[in-house]
Amino acid sequence: MEHELQNTIALLERTPAALDALLRGLPEIWTEGDEGEGTWSVRTVVAHLIHGEDEDWMPRARVILQSGEAQEFTPFDRDDYERYSRGKTMEQLLDDFAQARAKGLRELCALNPTEEDLKRRGRHPVFGAVTLSELLATWAAHDLTHLHQISRIMAHQYRETVGPWVRFLGVMQCAGHSAAA
Amino acid sequence: MEHELQNTIALLERTPAALDALLRGLPEIWTEGDEGEGTWSVRTVVAHLIHGEDEDWMPRARVILQSGEAQEFTPFDRDDYERYSRGKTMEQLLDDFAQARAKGLRELCALNPTEEDLKRRGRHPVFGAVTLSELLATWAAHDLTHLHQISRIMAHQYRETVGPWVRFLGVMQCAGHSAAA
């Protein structure tokens, strides 16, 4: 594997343990609160991460290696997370994410993509041609976008509690920014 | 201790392990890269967190309980982090942060502030009267603002690597937002 992919894997393999250390046993104010009507809680974000392991990242990688641009990726409905979270405790969700991520990384290492493989293209339903390299890098960056979101959702719960410091904490000024893809 | 303070402590005691799980052994592209000239790397953020334990949070809490508004807080120079990071590996910084945080939490639990204590006021050099409750809540929210920043700094390293996905990842649109205080 080329160097960049090792950087991607190093991050991907750490995210479940980082979320576990942050969230396991944490009071529900932090994990069940959201940022207002129609927004996600931390619990929802973890369910979405499991959903991505199941239907987005490695499934799309396999499509690229098997069919290239001939087969467009199945659109990923990010609002379809509920079947991953229904009836589960936060602790079960953290376990499910760790297992799903470990499975995905085992598959990736078994594929052992070459430099040539990483340049192969697939077809994204929104923005067309993308390479396997871009897909795998986005898998890791997607962890970071949700770590960014989790810290923002949690901080929102203390918007009043911090008093005058609210103006000086960057996370309290963050407006979200994500778009579905 | 009242309920809210338990929520604060629950978060404060988890942050070092979460950062450890995310950052220990991670390739330097993630921990040494910054967001451009004059911006911080992840390494710098961890040094700043240690600095805060040493000179900001519990020292200010003690000032409130000992002197109330009579003694203004010593200004905290957030650019004075270098003596905490110089010559240290990332792993040493993570150890230093865990030790400093554990020490601060031991002190807080020994103080065991009452409801009345939490309402006591101190004097901030920029925005004047603040309560002990607000200071302690901000200690936790400050962890979140830097977790938010760390995820953004790391994502920045993959701005090119993710190709067309850059437009769809919220963390790539985040403009920072922090002000010194």
XYZ file of C-alpha atoms in Angstrom:
362
model
C 0.000 0.000 0.000
C 1.230 3.479 -0.750
C 2.019 5.929 1.994
C -1.146 8.031 1.803
C -3.374 4.980 2.276
C -1.418 4.077 5.411
C -2.259 7.538 6.783
C -5.913 6.962 5.980
C -5.955 3.547 7.644
C -4.119 4.869 10.728
C -6.939 7.337 11.284
C -9.778 4.967 10.386
C -8.568 2.381 12.869
C -8.414 4.909 15.735
C -11.820 6.601 15.438
C -13.912 3.908 17.187
C -11.642 3.870 20.251
C -11.577 7.675 20.366
C -15.386 7.863 20.319
C -15.566 5.064 22.868
C -13.236 6.898 25.262
C -15.226 10.100 24.830
C -18.777 8.748 24.932
C -19.035 5.484 26.892
C -20.812 6.118 30.186
C -21.200 9.826 29.481
C -24.398 11.399 30.947
C -27.285 11.606 28.474
C -27.203 15.412 28.377
C -24.172 15.009 26.121
C -25.267 12.084 23.972
C -29.039 12.555 23.604
C -29.241 16.340 23.207
C -29.368 17.860 19.718
C -28.952 21.348 18.242
C -32.666 22.022 17.750
C -35.575 20.589 15.785
C -34.536 18.386 12.889
C -30.894 18.183 13.974
C -28.894 15.164 15.086
C -27.838 14.021 18.546
C -24.463 12.398 19.174
C -26.329 9.094 19.342
C -27.643 9.704 15.806
C -24.164 10.515 14.522
C -22.804 7.195 15.816
C -25.710 5.330 14.163
C -24.916 7.192 10.916
C -21.267 6.121 11.151
C -22.352 2.460 11.451
C -24.695 2.966 8.474
C -21.766 4.312 6.444
C -19.644 1.259 7.210
C -22.523 -0.979 6.122
C -23.634 0.765 2.930
C -21.215 3.462 1.865
C -17.448 3.143 2.058
C -16.324 -0.421 1.401
C -19.402 -1.249 -0.708
C -18.485 1.670 -3.002
C -14.820 0.619 -3.020
C -15.861 -2.844 -4.209
C -18.043 -1.309 -6.939
C -15.058 0.688 -8.218
C -12.757 -2.337 -8.299
C -15.370 -4.637 -9.819
C -17.179 -2.343 -12.274
C -15.335 0.970 -12.496
C -17.456 3.771 -13.934
C -19.889 1.328 -15.544
C -21.911 1.014 -12.332
C -22.995 4.213 -10.604
C -22.839 4.098 -6.773
C -26.143 3.401 -5.044
C -27.221 6.739 -3.507
C -26.617 6.849 0.241
C -29.631 8.102 2.205
C -28.147 9.647 5.309
C -31.550 9.931 6.970
C -31.884 6.150 6.953
C -29.908 5.660 10.182
C -32.754 4.647 12.477
C -32.570 0.922 11.852
C -29.004 1.076 13.187
C -29.947 2.821 16.424
C -33.427 1.581 17.285
C -33.504 -0.126 20.690
C -29.751 0.171 21.179
C -27.927 1.763 24.070
C -25.082 4.172 23.358
C -22.705 1.452 24.526
C -24.138 -1.040 22.008
C -23.808 1.545 19.241
C -20.145 2.079 20.129
C -19.576 -1.685 20.024
C -21.411 -1.959 16.696
C -19.321 0.839 15.194
C -16.059 -0.728 16.371
C -17.040 -4.095 14.895
C -18.258 -2.646 11.598
C -15.094 -0.540 11.210
C -12.822 -3.496 12.012
C -14.665 -5.567 9.393
C -14.317 -2.810 6.785
C -10.597 -2.439 7.445
C -10.069 -6.209 7.211
C -11.767 -6.123 3.800
C -9.651 -3.193 2.667
C -6.432 -4.886 3.740
C -7.520 -8.111 2.002
C -8.131 -6.139 -1.224
C -4.662 -4.622 -0.758
C -5.164 -2.039 -3.537
C -2.183 -1.259 -5.772
C -1.187 2.215 -6.953
C -3.048 1.462 -10.155
C -6.148 0.343 -8.240
C -6.148 3.614 -6.271
C -6.339 5.540 -9.559
C -9.357 3.555 -10.781
C -12.539 5.559 -11.151
C -16.103 5.007 -10.065
C -19.207 7.080 -10.736
C -20.796 9.095 -7.936
C -24.523 9.859 -8.405
C -23.999 13.576 -7.686
C -20.569 14.583 -8.937
C -19.581 11.858 -11.368
C -16.056 10.462 -11.663
C -14.164 9.846 -8.436
C -11.098 7.699 -7.789
C -10.744 4.904 -5.257
C -8.036 7.016 -3.615
C -10.499 9.909 -3.174
C -13.178 7.586 -1.808
C -10.851 6.072 0.797
C -9.485 9.484 1.835
C -13.071 10.698 2.228
C -13.870 7.716 4.449
C -11.289 9.098 6.938
C -12.240 12.767 6.450
C -15.865 11.775 7.035
C -14.849 10.520 10.504
C -13.353 13.965 11.120
C -16.427 15.830 9.896
C -18.495 13.859 12.386
C -15.997 14.314 15.220
C -16.289 18.027 14.423
C -20.086 17.725 14.517
C -20.095 15.700 17.752
C -17.978 18.314 19.547
C -20.345 21.035 18.278
C -23.525 19.177 19.326
C -22.065 18.564 22.784
C -20.916 22.173 23.187
C -24.428 23.348 22.243
C -25.754 21.725 25.426
C -23.654 24.207 27.460
C -24.488 27.336 25.446
C -26.205 28.946 28.456
C -24.120 27.239 31.122
C -20.838 28.889 30.109
C -22.246 32.410 30.551
C -20.170 35.190 28.945
C -17.588 32.720 27.582
C -20.057 31.726 24.841
C -18.681 34.527 22.640
C -15.117 33.294 22.937
C -15.524 29.580 22.251
C -15.118 28.879 18.561
C -17.242 25.743 18.653
C -20.199 27.862 19.807
C -19.951 29.986 16.630
C -19.826 27.015 14.223
C -22.830 26.928 11.903
C -22.595 23.303 10.857
C -21.858 23.341 7.105
C -22.525 19.820 5.925
C -24.355 18.902 2.744
C -25.560 15.402 1.887
C -23.382 13.308 -0.426
C -21.893 18.399 44.018
C -24.934 19.425 42.017
C -25.958 17.566 38.895
C -24.574 19.960 36.330
C -21.109 19.765 37.833
C -21.237 15.984 37.570
C -21.903 16.388 33.834
C -18.930 18.719 33.570
C -16.635 16.344 35.439
C -17.816 13.356 33.374
C -16.642 15.122 30.233
C -13.428 16.546 31.710
C -12.301 13.123 32.886
C -12.818 11.550 29.438
C -11.037 14.058 27.177
C -7.445 12.887 27.797
C -8.293 9.258 26.959
C -10.249 10.319 23.873
C -7.307 12.362 22.569
C -4.944 9.535 23.451
C -7.017 7.015 21.483
C -7.181 9.371 18.507
C -3.606 10.672 18.441
C -1.129 8.219 19.966
C 0.997 6.686 17.230
C -0.811 8.608 14.493
C 1.398 9.557 11.482
C 2.851 13.074 11.666
C 0.814 14.307 8.695
C -2.122 14.445 11.120
C -0.416 15.800 14.230
C 2.266 18.166 12.853
C 0.352 19.776 9.972
C -1.407 23.113 10.500
C -3.973 25.174 8.575
C -1.502 27.692 7.147
C 0.954 30.310 8.378
C 0.349 31.383 11.959
C -2.137 28.582 12.703
C -1.841 25.735 15.167
C -1.028 22.066 14.647
C -2.711 19.335 16.691
C 0.518 19.129 18.665
C 0.161 22.815 19.571
C -3.448 22.319 20.664
C -2.427 19.556 23.086
C 0.329 21.779 24.517
C -2.276 24.558 24.935
C -4.570 22.166 26.815
C -1.735 21.346 29.249
C -1.043 25.072 29.634
C -4.716 25.626 30.521
C -4.607 22.977 33.227
C -1.510 24.594 34.673
C -2.494 28.271 34.570
C -6.144 28.753 33.710
C -8.952 26.562 35.044
C -8.211 25.396 38.572
C -5.980 28.399 39.364
C -8.927 30.696 38.500
C -11.338 28.494 40.481
C -9.099 28.905 43.532
C -8.991 32.682 43.024
C -12.805 32.821 43.012
C -13.116 30.755 46.180
C -10.315 32.574 47.982
C -10.804 36.193 46.855
C -14.055 36.485 44.897
C -14.228 39.584 42.719
C -11.535 41.363 44.742
C -8.751 39.708 42.722
C -8.972 39.883 38.934
C -7.849 36.705 37.127
C -4.308 36.772 35.765
C -4.658 37.143 31.975
C -4.041 33.856 30.155
C -1.661 34.207 27.210
C -2.676 31.445 24.850
C 0.417 31.968 22.717
C 2.615 30.956 25.641
C 2.283 27.208 24.992
C 5.790 26.527 23.739
C 7.345 25.750 27.103
C 4.838 22.894 27.398
C 5.698 21.345 24.030
C 9.411 22.039 23.540
C 11.418 18.823 23.147
C 8.402 16.600 23.801
C 7.026 13.858 21.621
C 3.304 13.733 20.935
C 3.138 10.736 23.264
C 4.779 12.708 26.093
C 2.325 15.562 25.544
C -0.602 13.141 25.809
C 0.834 11.766 29.047
C 1.408 15.282 30.401
C -2.165 16.295 29.573
C -3.617 13.197 31.255
C -1.562 13.827 34.390
C -2.364 17.545 34.522
C -6.092 16.895 34.027
C -6.157 14.178 36.703
C -4.426 16.560 39.119
C -6.940 19.331 38.370
C -9.899 17.022 38.896
C -8.456 15.765 42.188
C -8.197 19.383 43.340
C -11.759 20.130 42.227
C -13.135 17.090 44.057
C -11.160 18.040 47.170
C -12.675 21.539 47.050
C -16.102 19.877 46.693
C -17.875 23.168 45.866
C -21.364 23.671 47.307
C -24.300 25.196 45.421
C -23.417 28.481 47.116
C -19.773 28.183 46.068
C -20.830 27.635 42.443
C -22.668 30.960 42.503
C -19.625 32.851 43.780
C -18.199 35.430 41.407
C -14.737 36.196 40.173
C -13.515 38.949 37.893
C -12.401 38.162 34.341
C -9.940 40.667 32.800
C -12.041 41.006 29.619
C -15.708 40.575 30.524
C -15.877 41.170 34.261
C -18.073 39.155 36.635
C -18.252 35.403 36.051
C -19.414 32.655 38.401
C -17.485 29.571 39.466
C -20.233 27.535 37.771
C -19.604 29.331 34.451
C -15.837 28.884 34.792
C -16.114 25.126 35.397
C -18.636 24.663 32.544
C -16.262 26.563 30.261
C -13.404 24.254 31.262
C -15.408 21.382 29.690
C -16.672 23.406 26.703
C -13.073 24.468 26.073
C -12.164 20.788 25.624
C -14.929 20.602 23.012
C -13.791 23.741 21.185
C -10.346 22.182 20.846
C -11.699 18.781 19.808
C -13.620 20.730 17.141
C -10.390 22.500 16.153
C -8.341 19.278 16.127
C -10.818 17.578 13.768
C -10.714 20.653 11.501
C -6.887 20.847 11.465
C -6.663 17.146 10.646
C -9.297 17.365 7.897
C -7.374 20.272 6.350
C -4.488 17.889 5.614
C -6.803 15.967 3.240
C -8.368 18.984 1.515
C -6.867 17.960 -1.837
C -6.837 14.228 -1.215
C -10.632 13.874 -0.992
C -11.157 15.367 -4.486
C -14.749 16.440 -5.238
C -15.971 15.456 -1.752
C -14.334 18.593 -0.333
C -17.554 20.529 -1.027
C -19.686 18.073 0.926
C -17.683 17.682 4.126
C -18.803 20.216 6.728
C -15.458 20.242 8.499
C -13.814 21.500 5.285
C -16.095 24.576 5.292
C -15.428 25.522 8.935
C -13.674 28.856 9.255
C -12.303 28.470 12.766
C -14.075 31.077 14.893
C -12.147 31.270 18.153
C -11.188 34.468 19.901
C -8.675 34.678 22.737
C -10.086 34.789 26.283
